[in-house]
PDB file of C-alpha atoms in Angstrom:
ATOM      1  CA  MET E 309     123.312  73.492 160.206  1.00 35.00           C
ATOM      2  CA  PHE E 310     122.427  77.042 159.327  1.00 31.00           C
ATOM      3  CA  ALA E 311     120.654  78.402 156.290  1.00 36.00           C
ATOM      4  CA  LYS E 312     119.585  81.883 155.306  1.00 31.00           C
ATOM      5  CA  PHE E 313     118.146  83.717 152.327  1.00 31.00           C
ATOM      6  CA  ILE E 314     120.736  85.943 150.711  1.00 31.00           C
ATOM      7  CA  VAL E 315     121.173  88.453 147.905  1.00 28.00           C
ATOM      8  CA  SER E 316     124.921  88.021 147.573  1.00 28.00           C
ATOM      9  CA  ILE E 317     127.011  84.882 147.865  1.00 30.00           C
ATOM     10  CA  GLY E 318     130.397  86.132 146.826  1.00 31.00           C
ATOM     11  CA  LEU E 319     129.506  85.908 143.138  1.00 35.00           C
ATOM     12  CA  SER E 320     129.729  88.859 140.848  1.00 34.00           C
ATOM     13  CA  LEU E 321     126.672  91.104 140.789  1.00 32.00           C
ATOM     14  CA  ALA E 322     126.549  90.524 137.039  1.00 35.00           C
ATOM     15  CA  PHE E 323     126.101  86.799 137.502  1.00 37.00           C
ATOM     16  CA  LEU E 324     123.423  87.254 140.139  1.00 39.00           C
ATOM     17  CA  SER E 325     121.560  89.504 137.730  1.00 36.00           C
ATOM     18  CA  VAL E 326     121.765  86.879 135.000  1.00 37.00           C
ATOM     19  CA  ALA E 327     120.580  84.182 137.387  1.00 42.00           C
ATOM     20  CA  PHE E 328     117.578  86.094 138.617  1.00 42.00           C
ATOM     21  CA  ASN E 329     116.613  87.403 135.163  1.00 41.00           C
ATOM     22  CA  ALA E 330     116.823  83.917 133.682  1.00 44.00           C
ATOM     23  CA  ALA E 331     114.699  82.390 136.409  1.00 43.00           C
ATOM     24  CA  ALA E 332     112.497  85.157 137.779  1.00 56.00           C
ATOM     25  CA  GLN E 333     111.533  84.732 141.404  1.00 70.00           C
ATOM     26  CA  SER E 334     114.139  82.028 141.972  1.00 76.00           C
ATOM     27  CA  ARG E 335     115.286  81.843 145.549  1.00 92.00           C
ATOM     28  CA  VAL E 336     118.931  81.611 146.580  1.00 97.00           C
ATOM     29  CA  ILE E 337     119.844  80.059 149.920  1.00 97.00           C
ATOM     30  CA  GLU E 338     123.281  79.865 151.490  1.00 97.00           C
ATOM     31  CA  ILE E 339     124.216  76.975 153.764  1.00 96.00           C
ATOM     32  CA  GLU E 340     127.209  77.386 156.051  1.00 96.00           C
ATOM     33  CA  ASN E 341     127.792  73.747 157.047  1.00 95.00           C
ATOM     34  CA  PRO E 342     128.330  72.044 154.665  1.00 97.00           C
ATOM     35  CA  LYS E 343     129.262  75.002 152.473  1.00 98.00           C
ATOM     36  CA  MET E 344     126.535  74.949 149.876  1.00 98.00           C
ATOM     37  CA  THR E 345     124.438  77.370 147.836  1.00 98.00           C
ATOM     38  CA  VAL E 346     120.937  76.272 146.870  1.00 98.00           C
ATOM     39  CA  PHE E 347     119.062  77.765 143.914  1.00 98.00           C
ATOM     40  CA  LEU E 348     115.336  77.031 144.021  1.00 98.00           C
ATOM     41  CA  PRO E 349     113.167  77.385 140.893  1.00 97.00           C
ATOM     42  CA  PRO E 350     110.241  79.823 140.848  1.00 94.00           C
ATOM     43  CA  LYS E 351     107.057  78.716 142.555  1.00 92.00           C
ATOM     44  CA  GLY E 352     104.884  76.726 140.181  1.00 93.00           C
ATOM     45  CA  LEU E 353     107.807  75.587 138.024  1.00 95.00           C
ATOM     46  CA  GLU E 354     109.047  72.833 140.320  1.00 96.00           C
ATOM     47  CA  SER E 355     109.594  69.437 138.672  1.00 98.00           C
ATOM     48  CA  GLY E 356     109.958  67.616 141.984  1.00 98.00           C
ATOM     49  CA  LYS E 357     113.632  66.921 141.269  1.00 98.00           C
ATOM     50  CA  ALA E 358     116.755  68.299 142.960  1.00 98.00           C
ATOM     51  CA  LEU E 359     120.433  68.079 142.111  1.00 98.00           C
ATOM     52  CA  VAL E 360     123.612  68.428 144.175  1.00 99.00           C
ATOM     53  CA  GLY E 361     126.459  69.692 141.964  1.00 98.00           C
ATOM     54  CA  LEU E 362     130.135  68.931 142.627  1.00 99.00           C
ATOM     55  CA  PRO E 363     132.566  71.125 140.658  1.00 98.00           C
ATOM     56  CA  GLY E 364     135.861  69.678 139.503  1.00 98.00           C
ATOM     57  CA  GLY E 365     139.416  70.764 140.167  1.00 98.00           C
ATOM     58  CA  GLY E 366     141.494  67.615 140.598  1.00 98.00           C
ATOM     59  CA  TYR E 367     140.856  67.550 144.355  1.00 98.00           C
ATOM     60  CA  SER E 368     143.174  70.554 144.673  1.00 98.00           C
ATOM     61  CA  HIS E 369     140.658  73.389 144.100  1.00 98.00           C
ATOM     62  CA  LEU E 370     137.088  73.890 142.884  1.00 98.00           C
ATOM     63  CA  ALA E 371     135.962  75.305 139.531  1.00 98.00           C
ATOM     64  CA  VAL E 372     132.903  76.739 141.278  1.00 98.00           C
ATOM     65  CA  ASN E 373     131.788  79.085 138.509  1.00 98.00           C
ATOM     66  CA  HIS E 374     131.604  77.343 135.120  1.00 98.00           C
ATOM     67  CA  GLU E 375     131.203  73.878 136.691  1.00 98.00           C
ATOM     68  CA  GLY E 376     129.007  75.086 139.528  1.00 98.00           C
ATOM     69  CA  PHE E 377     127.145  78.370 139.906  1.00 98.00           C
ATOM     70  CA  HIS E 378     126.747  79.108 136.204  1.00 98.00           C
ATOM     71  CA  TRP E 379     124.514  76.051 135.790  1.00 98.00           C
ATOM     72  CA  ALA E 380     121.894  77.438 138.191  1.00 98.00           C
ATOM     73  CA  PRO E 381     119.675  79.354 135.690  1.00 97.00           C
ATOM     74  CA  PHE E 382     119.497  76.343 133.364  1.00 98.00           C
ATOM     75  CA  PHE E 383     118.494  73.855 136.045  1.00 98.00           C
ATOM     76  CA  ASN E 384     116.003  76.237 137.628  1.00 98.00           C
ATOM     77  CA  GLN E 385     114.403  76.663 134.194  1.00 97.00           C
ATOM     78  CA  GLN E 386     114.006  72.873 134.140  1.00 98.00           C
ATOM     79  CA  GLY E 387     112.216  73.114 137.483  1.00 98.00           C
ATOM     80  CA  VAL E 388     115.136  71.485 139.293  1.00 98.00           C
ATOM     81  CA  ALA E 389     116.287  72.702 142.709  1.00 98.00           C
ATOM     82  CA  TYR E 390     120.038  72.979 142.256  1.00 98.00           C
ATOM     83  CA  ALA E 391     122.702  73.056 144.966  1.00 98.00           C
ATOM     84  CA  VAL E 392     126.417  73.757 144.493  1.00 98.00           C
ATOM     85  CA  LEU E 393     128.465  72.028 147.186  1.00 98.00           C
ATOM     86  CA  GLU E 394     131.892  73.492 147.915  1.00 98.00           C
ATOM     87  CA  TYR E 395     133.241  70.281 149.362  1.00 98.00           C
ATOM     88  CA  ARG E 396     136.504  70.234 151.281  1.00 98.00           C
ATOM     89  CA  MET E 397     139.660  68.914 149.661  1.00 98.00           C
ATOM     90  CA  PRO E 398     140.581  65.389 150.765  1.00 98.00           C
ATOM     91  CA  LYS E 399     144.377  65.800 150.906  1.00 97.00           C
ATOM     92  CA  GLY E 400     144.595  62.032 150.874  1.00 97.00           C
ATOM     93  CA  ASP E 401     141.656  61.494 153.236  1.00 98.00           C
ATOM     94  CA  ARG E 402     138.712  60.422 151.071  1.00 98.00           C
ATOM     95  CA  THR E 403     136.299  60.557 154.008  1.00 98.00           C
ATOM     96  CA  VAL E 404     136.444  64.384 154.098  1.00 98.00           C
ATOM     97  CA  PRO E 405     134.647  65.216 150.811  1.00 98.00           C
ATOM     98  CA  MET E 406     132.468  62.120 151.128  1.00 98.00           C
ATOM     99  CA  ALA E 407     131.213  63.363 154.500  1.00 98.00           C
ATOM    100  CA  ASP E 408     130.407  66.754 152.958  1.00 98.00           C
ATOM    101  CA  VAL E 409     128.328  65.133 150.210  1.00 98.00           C
ATOM    102  CA  GLU E 410     126.528  62.964 152.731  1.00 98.00           C
ATOM    103  CA  ALA E 411     125.731  66.039 154.861  1.00 98.00           C
ATOM    104  CA  ALA E 412     124.492  67.910 151.781  1.00 98.00           C
ATOM    105  CA  PHE E 413     122.125  65.084 150.841  1.00 98.00           C
ATOM    106  CA  LYS E 414     120.781  64.862 154.376  1.00 98.00           C
ATOM    107  CA  LEU E 415     120.113  68.588 154.456  1.00 98.00           C
ATOM    108  CA  MET E 416     118.431  68.501 151.049  1.00 98.00           C
ATOM    109  CA  ALA E 417     116.242  65.547 152.057  1.00 98.00           C
ATOM    110  CA  ASP E 418     115.312  67.182 155.359  1.00 98.00           C
ATOM    111  CA  SER E 419     114.376  70.396 153.504  1.00 97.00           C
ATOM    112  CA  ALA E 420     112.624  68.760 150.545  1.00 98.00           C
ATOM    113  CA  ALA E 421     109.021  69.441 151.578  1.00 97.00           C
ATOM    114  CA  ARG E 422     109.812  73.072 152.362  1.00 96.00           C
ATOM    115  CA  TRP E 423     111.827  73.609 149.196  1.00 97.00           C
ATOM    116  CA  GLY E 424     109.437  71.896 146.785  1.00 96.00           C
ATOM    117  CA  PHE E 425     110.921  68.586 145.687  1.00 98.00           C
ATOM    118  CA  SER E 426     110.765  64.906 146.587  1.00 98.00           C
ATOM    119  CA  PRO E 427     113.386  63.561 149.028  1.00 98.00           C
ATOM    120  CA  ASP E 428     113.580  60.488 146.787  1.00 98.00           C
ATOM    121  CA  SER E 429     114.397  62.538 143.663  1.00 98.00           C
ATOM    122  CA  ILE E 430     117.716  64.113 144.615  1.00 98.00           C
ATOM    123  CA  GLY E 431     120.397  63.481 142.017  1.00 98.00           C
ATOM    124  CA  ILE E 432     124.120  64.093 141.981  1.00 99.00           C
ATOM    125  CA  MET E 433     126.178  65.931 139.361  1.00 99.00           C
ATOM    126  CA  GLY E 434     129.939  66.110 139.021  1.00 98.00           C
ATOM    127  CA  SER E 435     132.597  67.356 136.638  1.00 98.00           C
ATOM    128  CA  SER E 436     136.059  65.813 136.273  1.00 98.00           C
ATOM    129  CA  ALA E 437     137.269  65.042 139.836  1.00 98.00           C
ATOM    130  CA  GLY E 438     133.810  66.135 140.989  1.00 98.00           C
ATOM    131  CA  GLY E 439     132.536  63.424 138.651  1.00 98.00           C
ATOM    132  CA  HIS E 440     134.719  60.943 140.483  1.00 98.00           C
ATOM    133  CA  LEU E 441     133.246  62.045 143.799  1.00 98.00           C
ATOM    134  CA  ALA E 442     129.715  61.924 142.358  1.00 98.00           C
ATOM    135  CA  SER E 443     130.144  58.421 140.940  1.00 98.00           C
ATOM    136  CA  THR E 444     131.796  57.317 144.179  1.00 98.00           C
ATOM    137  CA  MET E 445     128.774  58.445 146.198  1.00 98.00           C
ATOM    138  CA  ALA E 446     126.441  56.826 143.654  1.00 98.00           C
ATOM    139  CA  THR E 447     128.246  53.490 144.064  1.00 98.00           C
ATOM    140  CA  HIS E 448     128.881  53.759 147.838  1.00 98.00           C
ATOM    141  CA  GLN E 449     125.427  54.734 149.017  1.00 97.00           C
ATOM    142  CA  THR E 450     124.583  55.263 152.669  1.00 97.00           C
ATOM    143  CA  ASP E 451     121.303  55.724 154.512  1.00 96.00           C
ATOM    144  CA  ALA E 452     121.788  59.501 154.304  1.00 95.00           C
ATOM    145  CA  CYS E 453     123.048  59.649 150.719  1.00 98.00           C
ATOM    146  CA  LYS E 454     121.239  57.705 148.016  1.00 98.00           C
ATOM    147  CA  PRO E 455     121.420  59.653 144.749  1.00 98.00           C
ATOM    148  CA  ALA E 456     118.392  59.071 142.527  1.00 98.00           C
ATOM    149  CA  PHE E 457     120.328  59.815 139.338  1.00 98.00           C
ATOM    150  CA  GLN E 458     123.800  60.932 138.261  1.00 98.00           C
ATOM    151  CA  LEU E 459     124.851  63.530 135.702  1.00 99.00           C
ATOM    152  CA  LEU E 460     128.558  63.380 134.946  1.00 99.00           C
ATOM    153  CA  PHE E 461     130.735  65.644 132.809  1.00 98.00           C
ATOM    154  CA  TYR E 462     134.066  64.171 131.596  1.00 98.00           C
ATOM    155  CA  PRO E 463     134.366  62.282 134.915  1.00 98.00           C
ATOM    156  CA  VAL E 464     137.378  60.589 136.441  1.00 98.00           C
ATOM    157  CA  ILE E 465     136.048  57.077 137.035  1.00 98.00           C
ATOM    158  CA  SER E 466     139.085  54.840 137.430  1.00 98.00           C
ATOM    159  CA  LEU E 467     141.919  55.373 139.907  1.00 98.00           C
ATOM    160  CA  ASP E 468     144.045  52.790 138.121  1.00 96.00           C
ATOM    161  CA  ASN E 469     147.359  54.412 137.185  1.00 94.00           C
ATOM    162  CA  ALA E 470     146.965  53.373 133.553  1.00 92.00           C
ATOM    163  CA  LEU E 471     143.739  55.327 133.140  1.00 95.00           C
ATOM    164  CA  THR E 472     143.255  57.852 135.894  1.00 97.00           C
ATOM    165  CA  HIS E 473     144.000  61.536 136.295  1.00 97.00           C
ATOM    166  CA  LYS E 474     147.033  61.414 138.561  1.00 97.00           C
ATOM    167  CA  GLY E 475     146.138  64.463 140.669  1.00 97.00           C
ATOM    168  CA  THR E 476     142.671  63.084 141.352  1.00 98.00           C
ATOM    169  CA  ARG E 477     144.065  59.731 142.481  1.00 97.00           C
ATOM    170  CA  LYS E 478     146.675  61.314 144.736  1.00 98.00           C
ATOM    171  CA  GLY E 479     144.253  63.836 146.215  1.00 98.00           C
ATOM    172  CA  PHE E 480     141.636  61.203 147.032  1.00 98.00           C
ATOM    173  CA  LEU E 481     143.789  58.280 148.182  1.00 98.00           C
ATOM    174  CA  GLY E 482     147.191  59.758 149.001  1.00 97.00           C
ATOM    175  CA  GLU E 483     150.647  58.931 147.652  1.00 95.00           C
ATOM    176  CA  ASN E 484     150.796  55.135 147.673  1.00 94.00           C
ATOM    177  CA  PRO E 485     147.339  53.596 147.972  1.00 97.00           C
ATOM    178  CA  SER E 486     146.906  49.848 148.121  1.00 97.00           C
ATOM    179  CA  ASP E 487     145.540  47.933 145.164  1.00 97.00           C
ATOM    180  CA  GLU E 488     142.461  47.195 147.262  1.00 97.00           C
ATOM    181  CA  LEU E 489     141.747  50.899 147.814  1.00 97.00           C
ATOM    182  CA  VAL E 490     142.296  51.719 144.142  1.00 98.00           C
ATOM    183  CA  GLU E 491     139.761  49.092 143.117  1.00 97.00           C
ATOM    184  CA  ALA E 492     137.291  50.059 145.868  1.00 98.00           C
ATOM    185  CA  TYR E 493     137.172  53.680 144.656  1.00 98.00           C
ATOM    186  CA  SER E 494     137.297  53.047 140.918  1.00 98.00           C
ATOM    187  CA  SER E 495     133.600  53.381 140.223  1.00 98.00           C
ATOM    188  CA  ASP E 496     133.565  51.017 137.246  1.00 98.00           C
ATOM    189  CA  HIS E 497     134.355  48.199 139.701  1.00 98.00           C
ATOM    190  CA  CYS E 498     131.590  49.206 142.129  1.00 98.00           C
ATOM    191  CA  VAL E 499     128.436  49.180 140.013  1.00 98.00           C
ATOM    192  CA  ASP E 500     125.505  46.948 140.901  1.00 98.00           C
ATOM    193  CA  ALA E 501     121.789  46.908 140.197  1.00 98.00           C
ATOM    194  CA  SER E 502     121.159  49.568 142.868  1.00 97.00           C
ATOM    195  CA  THR E 503     123.417  52.138 141.187  1.00 98.00           C
ATOM    196  CA  PRO E 504     121.298  55.043 139.902  1.00 98.00           C
ATOM    197  CA  ARG E 505     120.752  55.834 136.231  1.00 98.00           C
ATOM    198  CA  ALA E 506     123.399  58.021 134.611  1.00 98.00           C
ATOM    199  CA  LEU E 507     124.011  60.496 131.819  1.00 98.00           C
ATOM    200  CA  MET E 508     127.635  61.180 130.897  1.00 98.00           C
ATOM    201  CA  LEU E 509     128.810  63.940 128.564  1.00 98.00           C
ATOM    202  CA  LEU E 510     132.400  64.371 127.384  1.00 98.00           C
ATOM    203  CA  SER E 511     134.614  65.091 124.380  1.00 98.00           C
ATOM    204  CA  SER E 512     136.500  62.478 122.384  1.00 98.00           C
ATOM    205  CA  ASP E 513     139.628  64.645 122.313  1.00 98.00           C
ATOM    206  CA  ASP E 514     139.865  65.013 126.104  1.00 98.00           C
ATOM    207  CA  LYS E 515     143.535  64.528 126.966  1.00 97.00           C
ATOM    208  CA  VAL E 516     143.175  65.366 130.684  1.00 98.00           C
ATOM    209  CA  VAL E 517     140.658  62.659 131.609  1.00 98.00           C
ATOM    210  CA  VAL E 518     140.694  60.083 128.843  1.00 98.00           C
ATOM    211  CA  PRO E 519     137.266  58.989 127.553  1.00 98.00           C
ATOM    212  CA  ALA E 520     137.975  55.369 128.490  1.00 98.00           C
ATOM    213  CA  ASN E 521     136.963  56.345 132.034  1.00 98.00           C
ATOM    214  CA  SER E 522     133.387  57.005 130.953  1.00 98.00           C
ATOM    215  CA  LEU E 523     133.332  54.082 128.524  1.00 98.00           C
ATOM    216  CA  ARG E 524     134.208  51.664 131.311  1.00 98.00           C
ATOM    217  CA  TYR E 525     131.561  53.114 133.599  1.00 98.00           C
ATOM    218  CA  TYR E 526     128.954  52.972 130.853  1.00 98.00           C
ATOM    219  CA  GLU E 527     129.734  49.329 130.159  1.00 98.00           C
ATOM    220  CA  ALA E 528     129.534  48.490 133.867  1.00 98.00           C
ATOM    221  CA  LEU E 529     126.182  50.267 134.235  1.00 98.00           C
ATOM    222  CA  ILE E 530     124.657  48.586 131.194  1.00 98.00           C
ATOM    223  CA  GLY E 531     126.034  45.239 132.348  1.00 98.00           C
ATOM    224  CA  ALA E 532     124.247  45.688 135.688  1.00 98.00           C
ATOM    225  CA  GLY E 533     120.975  46.611 134.014  1.00 98.00           C
ATOM    226  CA  VAL E 534     121.200  50.287 135.013  1.00 98.00           C
ATOM    227  CA  PRO E 535     119.797  52.823 132.500  1.00 98.00           C
ATOM    228  CA  ALA E 536     122.756  54.790 131.135  1.00 98.00           C
ATOM    229  CA  SER E 537     123.356  57.319 128.375  1.00 98.00           C
ATOM    230  CA  LEU E 538     126.729  58.338 126.999  1.00 98.00           C
ATOM    231  CA  VAL E 539     127.191  61.413 124.795  1.00 98.00           C
ATOM    232  CA  ILE E 540     130.653  61.958 123.284  1.00 98.00           C
ATOM    233  CA  TYR E 541     131.206  65.158 121.316  1.00 98.00           C
ATOM    234  CA  PRO E 542     133.884  65.124 118.598  1.00 98.00           C
ATOM    235  CA  SER E 543     135.848  68.010 120.103  1.00 98.00           C
ATOM    236  CA  GLY E 544     135.971  70.338 123.079  1.00 98.00           C
ATOM    237  CA  GLY E 545     138.725  68.909 125.232  1.00 98.00           C
ATOM    238  CA  HIS E 546     138.306  69.012 128.978  1.00 98.00           C
ATOM    239  CA  GLY E 547     136.643  71.320 131.459  1.00 98.00           C
ATOM    240  CA  TRP E 548     134.043  73.113 129.330  1.00 98.00           C
ATOM    241  CA  GLY E 549     131.276  72.992 131.924  1.00 98.00           C
ATOM    242  CA  CYS E 550     128.581  75.589 131.273  1.00 98.00           C
ATOM    243  CA  ARG E 551     130.732  77.772 129.022  1.00 98.00           C
ATOM    244  CA  ASP E 552     128.778  78.817 125.947  1.00 96.00           C
ATOM    245  CA  ARG E 553     131.979  78.992 123.915  1.00 96.00           C
ATOM    246  CA  PHE E 554     131.990  75.191 123.968  1.00 98.00           C
ATOM    247  CA  LYS E 555     130.943  74.346 120.414  1.00 98.00           C
ATOM    248  CA  TYR E 556     128.310  71.830 121.515  1.00 98.00           C
ATOM    249  CA  HIS E 557     126.963  73.843 124.460  1.00 98.00           C
ATOM    250  CA  ASP E 558     123.416  74.086 123.080  1.00 98.00           C
ATOM    251  CA  ASN E 559     123.431  70.397 122.167  1.00 98.00           C
ATOM    252  CA  ALA E 560     124.453  69.533 125.722  1.00 98.00           C
ATOM    253  CA  LEU E 561     121.649  71.635 127.193  1.00 98.00           C
ATOM    254  CA  MET E 562     119.076  69.924 124.982  1.00 98.00           C
ATOM    255  CA  GLU E 563     120.473  66.494 125.847  1.00 98.00           C
ATOM    256  CA  ILE E 564     120.316  67.166 129.593  1.00 98.00           C
ATOM    257  CA  SER E 565     116.848  68.703 129.416  1.00 98.00           C
ATOM    258  CA  SER E 566     115.491  65.745 127.456  1.00 98.00           C
ATOM    259  CA  TRP E 567     117.105  63.258 129.815  1.00 98.00           C
ATOM    260  CA  LEU E 568     115.713  64.940 132.947  1.00 98.00           C
ATOM    261  CA  LYS E 569     112.222  64.752 131.477  1.00 97.00           C
ATOM    262  CA  SER E 570     112.569  61.051 130.659  1.00 97.00           C
ATOM    263  CA  PHE E 571     112.102  59.783 134.222  1.00 97.00           C
TER     264      PHE E 571
END
């Protein structure tokens, strides 16, 4: 795996300026394999936590800006080392993006001492289909990938046809998955006491990924004794990410900041 300090990562110069002005002396590191960009908070501001972010896109593309890179200044201000993983599309082979997440966690853990956080305090964040991948990794932990916490935005949780986002299901499991596979990768069926704590944020009027996904996951987490918080805004639809035009953007930032400081 190869990492290097960079001043440009294919983002607009305007965004880079915003990122560096908002978190002076932040460091930006590009990883080639897996494809990942790491934003480290300024020296002295580190909280000891890190976060691997998985943008959404229905397993057909990645919304890398508003569900990925644009979050960097906020998390760095919280003292969190924040990585955006551009995971590969599964095209029916779930092991492809899962392997990318596992590789990202291993790299983050191996680099933790050098980058200023604890290897046991690496969380996972996901939006929409990225939320499905995040919750999947949180409920299918491996030696190399054990998320310490999960932050999910309007996540796809269930792959049951009655509840799921159809593109997410097809992209992750292919055209005609067995009932066993559907249940095995519907995260509400996979929770146990070892599942990490979670914060979920979504809108009640989301017609793309219906809120019942998050409600089921919340109930499963609470039932297993896992600390869980669920914030449902009255409007906003789907896919708002870090966009400040989302009516409850400031509320979401305060909610996340408070939650990160609670453990």
